[in-house]
PDB file of C-alpha atoms in Angstrom:
ATOM      1  CA  MET A   9     -64.483  35.011  24.758  1.00  0.00           C
ATOM      2  CA  LYS A  10     -60.740  34.374  24.770  1.00  0.00           C
ATOM      3  CA  THR A  11     -59.198  32.549  21.845  1.00  0.00           C
ATOM      4  CA  GLN A  12     -57.358  29.408  22.884  1.00  0.00           C
ATOM      5  CA  THR A  13     -53.647  29.310  22.198  1.00  0.00           C
ATOM      6  CA  ILE A  14     -52.037  26.400  20.383  1.00  0.00           C
ATOM      7  CA  LYS A  15     -50.479  25.189  23.645  1.00  0.00           C
ATOM      8  CA  GLN A  16     -53.862  25.215  25.398  1.00  0.00           C
ATOM      9  CA  LYS A  17     -55.368  23.162  22.602  1.00  0.00           C
ATOM     10  CA  MET A  18     -52.440  20.740  22.736  1.00  0.00           C
ATOM     11  CA  LYS A  19     -53.092  20.188  26.440  1.00  0.00           C
ATOM     12  CA  LYS A  20     -56.732  19.348  25.793  1.00  0.00           C
ATOM     13  CA  VAL A  21     -55.933  16.525  23.385  1.00  0.00           C
ATOM     14  CA  ARG A  22     -55.891  13.249  25.248  1.00  0.00           C
ATOM     15  CA  TYR A  23     -52.945  11.378  23.828  1.00  0.00           C
ATOM     16  CA  PHE A  24     -53.284   8.490  26.291  1.00  0.00           C
ATOM     17  CA  PRO A  25     -56.241   6.877  28.054  1.00  0.00           C
ATOM     18  CA  SER A  26     -56.835   8.273  31.529  1.00  0.00           C
ATOM     19  CA  TRP A  27     -55.462   5.177  33.228  1.00  0.00           C
ATOM     20  CA  MET A  28     -52.156   5.706  31.417  1.00  0.00           C
ATOM     21  CA  LYS A  29     -51.666   9.352  32.337  1.00  0.00           C
ATOM     22  CA  LYS A  30     -50.027   8.762  35.693  1.00  0.00           C
ATOM     23  CA  GLY A  31     -47.096   7.126  33.954  1.00  0.00           C
ATOM     24  CA  HIS A  32     -46.211  10.566  32.610  1.00  0.00           C
ATOM     25  CA  ASP A  33     -46.315  12.275  35.992  1.00  0.00           C
ATOM     26  CA  GLU A  34     -42.739  12.883  37.095  1.00  0.00           C
ATOM     27  CA  ASN A  35     -43.861  13.034  40.728  1.00  0.00           C
ATOM     28  CA  GLN A  36     -45.198   9.489  40.689  1.00  0.00           C
ATOM     29  CA  SER A  37     -43.200   6.811  42.437  1.00  0.00           C
ATOM     30  CA  ASN A  38     -41.167   4.181  40.621  1.00  0.00           C
ATOM     31  CA  ALA A  39     -43.846   1.673  41.520  1.00  0.00           C
ATOM     32  CA  ALA A  40     -46.425   3.761  39.682  1.00  0.00           C
ATOM     33  CA  ASN A  41     -44.153   3.990  36.655  1.00  0.00           C
ATOM     34  CA  ILE A  42     -43.652   0.240  36.682  1.00  0.00           C
ATOM     35  CA  GLN A  43     -47.416  -0.163  36.900  1.00  0.00           C
ATOM     36  CA  PHE A  44     -47.811   2.212  33.949  1.00  0.00           C
ATOM     37  CA  GLU A  45     -45.282   0.309  31.836  1.00  0.00           C
ATOM     38  CA  SER A  46     -47.009  -2.937  32.661  1.00  0.00           C
ATOM     39  CA  SER A  47     -50.422  -1.469  31.815  1.00  0.00           C
ATOM     40  CA  TYR A  48     -49.136   0.078  28.605  1.00  0.00           C
ATOM     41  CA  THR A  49     -47.548  -3.190  27.511  1.00  0.00           C
ATOM     42  CA  LYS A  50     -50.809  -4.950  28.260  1.00  0.00           C
ATOM     43  CA  TYR A  51     -52.695  -2.293  26.349  1.00  0.00           C
ATOM     44  CA  LYS A  52     -50.409  -2.505  23.327  1.00  0.00           C
ATOM     45  CA  SER A  53     -50.707  -6.267  23.319  1.00  0.00           C
ATOM     46  CA  LYS A  54     -54.495  -6.031  23.339  1.00  0.00           C
ATOM     47  CA  PHE A  55     -54.451  -5.842  19.552  1.00  0.00           C
ATOM     48  CA  ALA A  56     -51.143  -7.574  19.037  1.00  0.00           C
ATOM     49  CA  TYR A  57     -50.937 -10.932  17.390  1.00  0.00           C
ATOM     50  CA  ASN A  58     -48.635 -13.899  17.449  1.00  0.00           C
ATOM     51  CA  LYS A  59     -46.332 -13.701  14.440  1.00  0.00           C
ATOM     52  CA  GLN A  60     -46.816 -17.414  13.932  1.00  0.00           C
ATOM     53  CA  GLU A  61     -50.545 -16.781  13.725  1.00  0.00           C
ATOM     54  CA  GLU A  62     -51.726 -16.275  10.160  1.00  0.00           C
ATOM     55  CA  ILE A  63     -53.490 -12.928  10.008  1.00  0.00           C
ATOM     56  CA  SER A  64     -54.349 -11.104   6.817  1.00  0.00           C
ATOM     57  CA  PRO A  65     -52.980  -7.598   6.166  1.00  0.00           C
ATOM     58  CA  GLU A  66     -56.562  -6.316   6.372  1.00  0.00           C
ATOM     59  CA  GLU A  67     -56.963  -7.727   9.886  1.00  0.00           C
ATOM     60  CA  GLN A  68     -53.587  -6.325  10.917  1.00  0.00           C
ATOM     61  CA  ARG A  69     -54.649  -2.890   9.694  1.00  0.00           C
ATOM     62  CA  ARG A  70     -57.969  -3.168  11.492  1.00  0.00           C
ATOM     63  CA  ARG A  71     -56.221  -3.908  14.786  1.00  0.00           C
ATOM     64  CA  ILE A  72     -53.668  -1.134  14.295  1.00  0.00           C
ATOM     65  CA  ASN A  73     -56.382   1.408  13.484  1.00  0.00           C
ATOM     66  CA  GLN A  74     -58.429   0.286  16.472  1.00  0.00           C
ATOM     67  CA  ASN A  75     -55.361   0.794  18.624  1.00  0.00           C
ATOM     68  CA  LEU A  76     -54.900   4.301  17.204  1.00  0.00           C
ATOM     69  CA  ARG A  77     -58.535   5.219  17.816  1.00  0.00           C
ATOM     70  CA  ASP A  78     -58.323   4.018  21.407  1.00  0.00           C
ATOM     71  CA  LEU A  79     -55.330   6.311  21.885  1.00  0.00           C
ATOM     72  CA  ASN A  80     -57.363   9.176  20.379  1.00  0.00           C
ATOM     73  CA  TYR A  81     -55.080   9.288  17.343  1.00  0.00           C
ATOM     74  CA  LEU A  82     -55.960   9.830  13.719  1.00  0.00           C
ATOM     75  CA  SER A  83     -56.460   6.520  11.902  1.00  0.00           C
ATOM     76  CA  TYR A  84     -56.539   5.552   8.220  1.00  0.00           C
ATOM     77  CA  GLU A  85     -58.730   2.772   6.866  1.00  0.00           C
ATOM     78  CA  ASN A  86     -58.845   3.631   3.176  1.00  0.00           C
ATOM     79  CA  LYS A  87     -56.956   2.242   0.182  1.00  0.00           C
ATOM     80  CA  ILE A  88     -53.154   2.027   0.283  1.00  0.00           C
ATOM     81  CA  TYR A  89     -51.086   1.204  -2.805  1.00  0.00           C
ATOM     82  CA  TYR A  90     -47.632   0.105  -1.710  1.00  0.00           C
ATOM     83  CA  LEU A  91     -45.200  -0.263  -4.636  1.00  0.00           C
ATOM     84  CA  SER A  92     -41.482  -0.978  -4.475  1.00  0.00           C
ATOM     85  CA  GLU A  93     -40.433  -2.263  -7.915  1.00  0.00           C
ATOM     86  CA  TYR A  94     -39.300   0.126 -10.656  1.00  0.00           C
ATOM     87  CA  ASP A  95     -41.868  -1.077 -13.201  1.00  0.00           C
ATOM     88  CA  GLU A  96     -44.701  -0.967 -10.647  1.00  0.00           C
ATOM     89  CA  ILE A  97     -43.880   2.615  -9.694  1.00  0.00           C
ATOM     90  CA  ARG A  98     -43.452   3.666 -13.325  1.00  0.00           C
ATOM     91  CA  ASN A  99     -46.792   2.162 -14.371  1.00  0.00           C
ATOM     92  CA  ALA A 100     -48.698   3.563 -11.384  1.00  0.00           C
ATOM     93  CA  ALA A 101     -47.278   7.048 -11.971  1.00  0.00           C
ATOM     94  CA  GLN A 102     -48.198   6.807 -15.658  1.00  0.00           C
ATOM     95  CA  GLU A 103     -51.784   5.848 -14.796  1.00  0.00           C
ATOM     96  CA  ILE A 104     -52.050   8.893 -12.548  1.00  0.00           C
ATOM     97  CA  LEU A 105     -50.566  11.080 -15.305  1.00  0.00           C
ATOM     98  CA  ASP A 106     -53.154   9.780 -17.773  1.00  0.00           C
ATOM     99  CA  TRP A 107     -55.896  10.618 -15.282  1.00  0.00           C
ATOM    100  CA  LEU A 108     -54.508  14.128 -14.775  1.00  0.00           C
ATOM    101  CA  ASN A 109     -54.165  14.800 -18.490  1.00  0.00           C
ATOM    102  CA  ASN A 110     -57.832  13.909 -19.020  1.00  0.00           C
ATOM    103  CA  ILE A 111     -59.042  16.486 -16.503  1.00  0.00           C
ATOM    104  CA  LYS A 112     -60.553  19.411 -18.398  1.00  0.00           C
ATOM    105  CA  GLU A 113     -61.274  21.717 -15.459  1.00  0.00           C
ATOM    106  CA  ASP A 114     -58.908  24.560 -14.664  1.00  0.00           C
ATOM    107  CA  GLY A 115     -57.187  24.927 -11.335  1.00  0.00           C
ATOM    108  CA  GLN A 116     -54.763  22.818  -9.353  1.00  0.00           C
ATOM    109  CA  ILE A 117     -55.479  19.634  -7.436  1.00  0.00           C
ATOM    110  CA  PRO A 118     -54.166  19.682  -3.843  1.00  0.00           C
ATOM    111  CA  VAL A 119     -52.031  16.606  -3.160  1.00  0.00           C
ATOM    112  CA  GLY A 120     -50.642  15.511   0.190  1.00  0.00           C
ATOM    113  CA  PHE A 121     -46.906  14.855  -0.152  1.00  0.00           C
ATOM    114  CA  ASP A 122     -44.348  13.440   2.253  1.00  0.00           C
ATOM    115  CA  MET A 123     -41.141  11.416   2.350  1.00  0.00           C
ATOM    116  CA  GLU A 124     -39.486   8.995   4.744  1.00  0.00           C
ATOM    117  CA  TRP A 125     -35.878   7.882   5.060  1.00  0.00           C
ATOM    118  CA  PRO A 126     -33.695   5.997   7.555  1.00  0.00           C
ATOM    119  CA  PHE A 127     -31.748   8.098  10.025  1.00  0.00           C
ATOM    120  CA  SER A 128     -28.608   7.461  12.034  1.00  0.00           C
ATOM    121  CA  TYR A 129     -27.393   9.636  14.888  1.00  0.00           C
ATOM    122  CA  GLN A 130     -23.852   8.745  13.829  1.00  0.00           C
ATOM    123  CA  THR A 131     -24.068   9.426  10.089  1.00  0.00           C
ATOM    124  CA  GLY A 132     -27.249  11.497   9.778  1.00  0.00           C
ATOM    125  CA  PRO A 133     -30.059  11.061   7.222  1.00  0.00           C
ATOM    126  CA  TYR A 134     -29.813   8.421   4.527  1.00  0.00           C
ATOM    127  CA  LYS A 135     -31.199   8.491   1.000  1.00  0.00           C
ATOM    128  CA  THR A 136     -34.942   8.962   0.510  1.00  0.00           C
ATOM    129  CA  ALA A 137     -36.621   5.594   0.952  1.00  0.00           C
ATOM    130  CA  LEU A 138     -40.326   6.334   0.579  1.00  0.00           C
ATOM    131  CA  ILE A 139     -42.434   8.920  -1.254  1.00  0.00           C
ATOM    132  CA  GLN A 140     -46.082   9.281  -0.221  1.00  0.00           C
ATOM    133  CA  PHE A 141     -48.908  10.826  -2.223  1.00  0.00           C
ATOM    134  CA  SER A 142     -52.524  11.436  -1.279  1.00  0.00           C
ATOM    135  CA  PHE A 143     -54.527  12.551  -4.316  1.00  0.00           C
ATOM    136  CA  SER A 144     -57.813  12.192  -2.444  1.00  0.00           C
ATOM    137  CA  LEU A 145     -59.002  11.166   0.996  1.00  0.00           C
ATOM    138  CA  ASP A 146     -59.757   7.678  -0.295  1.00  0.00           C
ATOM    139  CA  VAL A 147     -56.411   6.614  -1.757  1.00  0.00           C
ATOM    140  CA  CYS A 148     -52.775   6.805  -0.720  1.00  0.00           C
ATOM    141  CA  TYR A 149     -49.752   5.811  -2.809  1.00  0.00           C
ATOM    142  CA  LEU A 150     -46.536   4.663  -1.145  1.00  0.00           C
ATOM    143  CA  PHE A 151     -43.618   4.532  -3.581  1.00  0.00           C
ATOM    144  CA  GLN A 152     -40.602   2.833  -2.010  1.00  0.00           C
ATOM    145  CA  VAL A 153     -37.689   4.216  -4.023  1.00  0.00           C
ATOM    146  CA  TRP A 154     -34.775   3.238  -1.784  1.00  0.00           C
ATOM    147  CA  LYS A 155     -33.224   0.696  -4.138  1.00  0.00           C
ATOM    148  CA  LEU A 156     -33.737   2.797  -7.280  1.00  0.00           C
ATOM    149  CA  ASP A 157     -30.774   4.644  -8.782  1.00  0.00           C
ATOM    150  CA  THR A 158     -33.063   7.024 -10.660  1.00  0.00           C
ATOM    151  CA  LEU A 159     -36.758   7.773 -10.426  1.00  0.00           C
ATOM    152  CA  PRO A 160     -38.971   6.599 -13.304  1.00  0.00           C
ATOM    153  CA  LYS A 161     -39.598   9.329 -15.861  1.00  0.00           C
ATOM    154  CA  SER A 162     -43.350   9.125 -15.272  1.00  0.00           C
ATOM    155  CA  LEU A 163     -42.854   9.754 -11.542  1.00  0.00           C
ATOM    156  CA  VAL A 164     -40.640  12.781 -12.240  1.00  0.00           C
ATOM    157  CA  GLU A 165     -43.291  14.141 -14.627  1.00  0.00           C
ATOM    158  CA  LEU A 166     -45.941  13.532 -11.995  1.00  0.00           C
ATOM    159  CA  ILE A 167     -44.030  15.472  -9.342  1.00  0.00           C
ATOM    160  CA  HIS A 168     -43.573  18.386 -11.769  1.00  0.00           C
ATOM    161  CA  HIS A 169     -47.130  18.291 -13.164  1.00  0.00           C
ATOM    162  CA  GLU A 170     -48.636  21.769 -13.385  1.00  0.00           C
ATOM    163  CA  LYS A 171     -52.072  20.571 -12.279  1.00  0.00           C
ATOM    164  CA  LEU A 172     -50.762  19.383  -8.903  1.00  0.00           C
ATOM    165  CA  LEU A 173     -50.349  21.533  -5.821  1.00  0.00           C
ATOM    166  CA  LEU A 174     -48.086  19.496  -3.553  1.00  0.00           C
ATOM    167  CA  HIS A 175     -48.523  20.366   0.112  1.00  0.00           C
ATOM    168  CA  GLY A 176     -47.154  19.166   3.431  1.00  0.00           C
ATOM    169  CA  ILE A 177     -45.292  20.239   6.537  1.00  0.00           C
ATOM    170  CA  CYS A 178     -41.749  21.482   5.747  1.00  0.00           C
ATOM    171  CA  ILE A 179     -42.352  20.256   2.203  1.00  0.00           C
ATOM    172  CA  LYS A 180     -39.770  22.578   0.668  1.00  0.00           C
ATOM    173  CA  ASN A 181     -36.986  20.802   2.576  1.00  0.00           C
ATOM    174  CA  ASP A 182     -38.330  17.432   1.430  1.00  0.00           C
ATOM    175  CA  ILE A 183     -38.343  18.546  -2.206  1.00  0.00           C
ATOM    176  CA  ARG A 184     -34.749  19.760  -1.957  1.00  0.00           C
ATOM    177  CA  LYS A 185     -33.661  16.473  -0.386  1.00  0.00           C
ATOM    178  CA  LEU A 186     -35.405  14.528  -3.139  1.00  0.00           C
ATOM    179  CA  GLY A 187     -33.494  16.569  -5.722  1.00  0.00           C
ATOM    180  CA  ARG A 188     -30.194  15.803  -3.989  1.00  0.00           C
ATOM    181  CA  ASP A 189     -30.940  12.089  -3.655  1.00  0.00           C
ATOM    182  CA  PHE A 190     -32.229  11.692  -7.220  1.00  0.00           C
ATOM    183  CA  PRO A 191     -30.561  14.185  -9.596  1.00  0.00           C
ATOM    184  CA  ASN A 192     -32.839  13.147 -12.469  1.00  0.00           C
ATOM    185  CA  VAL A 193     -35.647  14.999 -10.667  1.00  0.00           C
ATOM    186  CA  GLY A 194     -34.085  18.053 -12.304  1.00  0.00           C
ATOM    187  CA  SER A 195     -34.329  21.618 -11.078  1.00  0.00           C
ATOM    188  CA  VAL A 196     -36.356  21.809  -7.903  1.00  0.00           C
ATOM    189  CA  ASP A 197     -36.496  25.616  -7.714  1.00  0.00           C
ATOM    190  CA  LYS A 198     -39.822  25.806  -9.536  1.00  0.00           C
ATOM    191  CA  LEU A 199     -41.184  22.920  -7.463  1.00  0.00           C
ATOM    192  CA  VAL A 200     -40.164  24.613  -4.225  1.00  0.00           C
ATOM    193  CA  ALA A 201     -41.741  27.881  -5.368  1.00  0.00           C
ATOM    194  CA  ASN A 202     -45.040  26.242  -6.314  1.00  0.00           C
ATOM    195  CA  CYS A 203     -45.572  23.807  -3.436  1.00  0.00           C
ATOM    196  CA  CYS A 204     -47.523  24.738  -0.302  1.00  0.00           C
ATOM    197  CA  ASP A 205     -46.006  24.529   3.174  1.00  0.00           C
ATOM    198  CA  LEU A 206     -48.948  23.913   5.501  1.00  0.00           C
ATOM    199  CA  GLY A 207     -47.267  25.721   8.381  1.00  0.00           C
ATOM    200  CA  LEU A 208     -46.737  28.900   6.355  1.00  0.00           C
ATOM    201  CA  TYR A 209     -50.234  28.606   4.902  1.00  0.00           C
ATOM    202  CA  ALA A 210     -51.753  28.299   8.385  1.00  0.00           C
ATOM    203  CA  ASN A 211     -49.827  31.355   9.603  1.00  0.00           C
ATOM    204  CA  LYS A 212     -50.986  33.384   6.611  1.00  0.00           C
ATOM    205  CA  VAL A 213     -54.659  32.505   7.086  1.00  0.00           C
ATOM    206  CA  LEU A 214     -54.670  32.767  10.887  1.00  0.00           C
ATOM    207  CA  GLY A 215     -52.532  35.903  10.898  1.00  0.00           C
ATOM    208  CA  ILE A 216     -50.026  34.512  13.395  1.00  0.00           C
ATOM    209  CA  ASN A 217     -46.378  33.454  13.466  1.00  0.00           C
ATOM    210  CA  GLU A 218     -46.429  29.928  14.877  1.00  0.00           C
ATOM    211  CA  ARG A 219     -43.732  27.303  14.445  1.00  0.00           C
ATOM    212  CA  TRP A 220     -45.783  24.332  13.332  1.00  0.00           C
ATOM    213  CA  SER A 221     -45.234  20.597  13.446  1.00  0.00           C
ATOM    214  CA  MET A 222     -47.598  18.019  11.994  1.00  0.00           C
ATOM    215  CA  ASN A 223     -48.717  17.230  15.530  1.00  0.00           C
ATOM    216  CA  LYS A 224     -49.609  20.875  16.229  1.00  0.00           C
ATOM    217  CA  LEU A 225     -51.465  21.212  12.933  1.00  0.00           C
ATOM    218  CA  VAL A 226     -53.514  18.089  13.653  1.00  0.00           C
ATOM    219  CA  VAL A 227     -54.418  19.388  17.110  1.00  0.00           C
ATOM    220  CA  GLU A 228     -55.308  22.858  15.827  1.00  0.00           C
ATOM    221  CA  PHE A 229     -57.347  21.910  12.769  1.00  0.00           C
ATOM    222  CA  LEU A 230     -58.500  18.323  13.366  1.00  0.00           C
ATOM    223  CA  GLU A 231     -58.792  18.447  17.177  1.00  0.00           C
ATOM    224  CA  THR A 232     -57.214  15.051  17.687  1.00  0.00           C
ATOM    225  CA  GLY A 233     -53.718  13.557  17.955  1.00  0.00           C
ATOM    226  CA  ILE A 234     -51.392  11.833  15.506  1.00  0.00           C
ATOM    227  CA  ASN A 235     -49.086   8.915  16.166  1.00  0.00           C
ATOM    228  CA  LYS A 236     -45.465  10.052  16.110  1.00  0.00           C
ATOM    229  CA  ASP A 237     -44.079   7.022  17.896  1.00  0.00           C
ATOM    230  CA  LYS A 238     -40.302   7.124  17.449  1.00  0.00           C
ATOM    231  CA  ALA A 239     -40.233   3.351  17.047  1.00  0.00           C
ATOM    232  CA  VAL A 240     -42.158   3.768  13.789  1.00  0.00           C
ATOM    233  CA  ARG A 241     -41.006   7.233  12.742  1.00  0.00           C
ATOM    234  CA  ALA A 242     -37.328   6.270  12.935  1.00  0.00           C
ATOM    235  CA  SER A 243     -37.801   2.720  11.689  1.00  0.00           C
ATOM    236  CA  GLN A 244     -36.193   1.024   8.686  1.00  0.00           C
ATOM    237  CA  TRP A 245     -37.985   2.616   5.766  1.00  0.00           C
ATOM    238  CA  ASP A 246     -35.546   0.958   3.363  1.00  0.00           C
ATOM    239  CA  LYS A 247     -36.860  -2.533   4.182  1.00  0.00           C
ATOM    240  CA  MET A 248     -40.168  -4.121   3.237  1.00  0.00           C
ATOM    241  CA  LEU A 249     -42.752  -2.089   5.119  1.00  0.00           C
ATOM    242  CA  SER A 250     -44.854  -3.528   7.898  1.00  0.00           C
ATOM    243  CA  GLU A 251     -48.566  -2.774   8.059  1.00  0.00           C
ATOM    244  CA  GLU A 252     -47.867  -0.360  10.906  1.00  0.00           C
ATOM    245  CA  GLN A 253     -45.342   1.534   8.766  1.00  0.00           C
ATOM    246  CA  LYS A 254     -47.768   1.665   5.843  1.00  0.00           C
ATOM    247  CA  ILE A 255     -50.521   3.132   7.999  1.00  0.00           C
ATOM    248  CA  TYR A 256     -48.114   5.596   9.621  1.00  0.00           C
ATOM    249  CA  ALA A 257     -46.917   6.786   6.194  1.00  0.00           C
ATOM    250  CA  ALA A 258     -50.455   6.974   4.811  1.00  0.00           C
ATOM    251  CA  ILE A 259     -51.731   8.940   7.811  1.00  0.00           C
ATOM    252  CA  ASP A 260     -49.136  11.676   7.272  1.00  0.00           C
ATOM    253  CA  VAL A 261     -50.383  12.552   3.775  1.00  0.00           C
ATOM    254  CA  TYR A 262     -54.008  11.842   4.701  1.00  0.00           C
ATOM    255  CA  ALA A 263     -53.677  14.322   7.574  1.00  0.00           C
ATOM    256  CA  SER A 264     -52.100  16.825   5.174  1.00  0.00           C
ATOM    257  CA  GLN A 265     -55.156  16.605   2.936  1.00  0.00           C
ATOM    258  CA  LEU A 266     -57.548  17.087   5.854  1.00  0.00           C
ATOM    259  CA  ILE A 267     -55.534  20.004   7.228  1.00  0.00           C
ATOM    260  CA  PHE A 268     -55.211  21.685   3.824  1.00  0.00           C
ATOM    261  CA  ARG A 269     -58.990  21.536   3.399  1.00  0.00           C
ATOM    262  CA  LYS A 270     -59.580  22.977   6.868  1.00  0.00           C
ATOM    263  CA  ILE A 271     -57.170  25.856   6.255  1.00  0.00           C
ATOM    264  CA  LYS A 272     -58.758  26.450   2.844  1.00  0.00           C
ATOM    265  CA  GLU A 273     -62.202  26.579   4.455  1.00  0.00           C
ATOM    266  CA  LYS A 274     -60.974  29.158   6.964  1.00  0.00           C
ATOM    267  CA  GLU A 275     -59.374  31.172   4.167  1.00  0.00           C
ATOM    268  CA  GLU A 276     -62.573  31.152   2.100  1.00  0.00           C
ATOM    269  CA  LYS A 277     -64.633  32.064   5.163  1.00  0.00           C
ATOM    270  CA  ARG A 278     -62.369  35.006   5.946  1.00  0.00           C
ATOM    271  CA  LYS A 279     -62.441  36.145   2.328  1.00  0.00           C
ATOM    272  CA  THR A 280     -66.245  36.025   2.390  1.00  0.00           C
ATOM    273  CA  GLU A 281     -66.332  37.957   5.659  1.00  0.00           C
ATOM    274  CA  ALA A 282     -63.930  40.531   4.218  1.00  0.00           C
ATOM    275  CA  GLN A 283     -66.098  40.892   1.101  1.00  0.00           C
ATOM    276  CA  ILE A 284     -69.233  41.315   3.227  1.00  0.00           C
ATOM    277  CA  ASN A 285     -67.517  43.908   5.416  1.00  0.00           C
ATOM    278  CA  HIS A 286     -66.293  45.739   2.317  1.00  0.00           C
ATOM    279  CA  LEU A 287     -69.802  45.698   0.847  1.00  0.00           C
ATOM    280  CA  LEU A 288     -71.298  46.980   4.101  1.00  0.00           C
ATOM    281  CA  THR A 289     -68.721  49.765   4.191  1.00  0.00           C
ATOM    282  CA  GLU A 290     -69.569  50.751   0.630  1.00  0.00           C
ATOM    283  CA  LEU A 291     -73.291  50.710   1.425  1.00  0.00           C
ATOM    284  CA  GLU A 292     -72.678  52.888   4.456  1.00  0.00           C
ATOM    285  CA  ILE A 293     -70.659  55.336   2.363  1.00  0.00           C
ATOM    286  CA  ASP A 294     -73.366  55.386  -0.320  1.00  0.00           C
ATOM    287  CA  PHE A 295     -76.041  55.940   2.317  1.00  0.00           C
ATOM    288  CA  LYS A 296     -74.138  58.842   3.839  1.00  0.00           C
ATOM    289  CA  LYS A 297     -73.522  60.269   0.397  1.00  0.00           C
ATOM    290  CA  GLU A 298     -77.196  60.033  -0.550  1.00  0.00           C
ATOM    291  CA  HIS A 299     -78.182  61.488   2.797  1.00  0.00           C
ATOM    292  CA  GLN A 300     -75.777  64.360   2.253  1.00  0.00           C
ATOM    293  CA  GLU A 301     -77.184  64.896  -1.235  1.00  0.00           C
ATOM    294  CA  GLU A 302     -80.675  65.048   0.250  1.00  0.00           C
ATOM    295  CA  LYS A 303     -79.498  67.661   2.717  1.00  0.00           C
ATOM    296  CA  ASP A 304     -77.828  69.609  -0.081  1.00  0.00           C
ATOM    297  CA  ASN A 305     -81.025  69.451  -2.135  1.00  0.00           C
ATOM    298  CA  GLU A 306     -83.046  70.751   0.810  1.00  0.00           C
ATOM    299  CA  ILE A 307     -80.680  73.719   1.189  1.00  0.00           C
ATOM    300  CA  ILE A 308     -80.820  74.431  -2.552  1.00  0.00           C
ATOM    301  CA  ASN A 309     -84.617  74.292  -2.520  1.00  0.00           C
ATOM    302  CA  GLU A 310     -84.724  76.672   0.441  1.00  0.00           C
ATOM    303  CA  LEU A 311     -82.373  79.083  -1.331  1.00  0.00           C
ATOM    304  CA  ARG A 312     -84.483  78.890  -4.472  1.00  0.00           C
ATOM    305  CA  ALA A 313     -87.624  79.633  -2.472  1.00  0.00           C
ATOM    306  CA  GLU A 314     -85.971  82.660  -0.856  1.00  0.00           C
ATOM    307  CA  TYR A 315     -84.761  83.819  -4.261  1.00  0.00           C
ATOM    308  CA  GLU A 316     -88.266  83.566  -5.697  1.00  0.00           C
ATOM    309  CA  ASN A 317     -89.671  85.516  -2.742  1.00  0.00           C
ATOM    310  CA  LEU A 318     -87.081  88.266  -3.166  1.00  0.00           C
ATOM    311  CA  LYS A 319     -87.753  88.371  -6.893  1.00  0.00           C
ATOM    312  CA  ARG A 320     -91.488  88.823  -6.318  1.00  0.00           C
ATOM    313  CA  LEU A 321     -90.851  91.579  -3.777  1.00  0.00           C
ATOM    314  CA  LEU A 322     -88.607  93.440  -6.211  1.00  0.00           C
ATOM    315  CA  GLU A 323     -91.133  93.099  -9.012  1.00  0.00           C
ATOM    316  CA  SER A 324     -93.950  94.375  -6.800  1.00  0.00           C
ATOM    317  CA  ASN A 325     -91.920  97.454  -5.895  1.00  0.00           C
TER     318      ASN A 325
END
């Protein structure tokens, strides 16, 4: 059975409902494209709401997640802590530090990590605006640091904490940018050396040399899609976040956690298979060795018998 390539898997993921696909066919007429745009607008507005209508953040999130599920995208319906004030971020980071310092077990805790910042095609990337953490599948922290001159000490300690294994796609570049934007982060060399790039990790475990994006990783390991709508991805991360931005940011680190676990499972499975194969090889070698020893013993016994016969003949003569 042939192994599917990444591109083949990407093609199988249905990013749009079937009635929307024709809008992406370059051979379709302008009328079809107009029909697609009209249908897509209607579809998007299915869960939209009038801004004058009072809708709770929970209801907004429910509608956004429903929209994502209908598009066959990864959704996130768990807890999001969105903090933008210095004291809020400092206190939240300290609470997490206290939790970490009370953990007695050895080993590192995998943590999804990502950052967002505004971007201009004229001036390039701006200062880091948002730092995302996923310590478990149930909780995501969004620290909006845009207006801070320096990061709180507790947040810096958290990022450097030896019990954390920060992971993400192209995470090493993010860490370096964070160090440039906030010098009080200190030396990032150790951080860069200790964090886990999911793309490199996937290549190591799968034994390939693929150039990964978050989208490709989600398709490969989660068999679904992820929303990378430019309208959200390149939005104003330095302003108060909308519910759509919060979910987008949370999904990135949530997906990182899911992907890390999937890669880890594959790694453990391959290690187990390698150990079993090694054990079988050793058993085979031992069996052959014992079998050879049995043969050697048979030859020795035959030689001894012949020797005894010759000895008796000599004695009789």
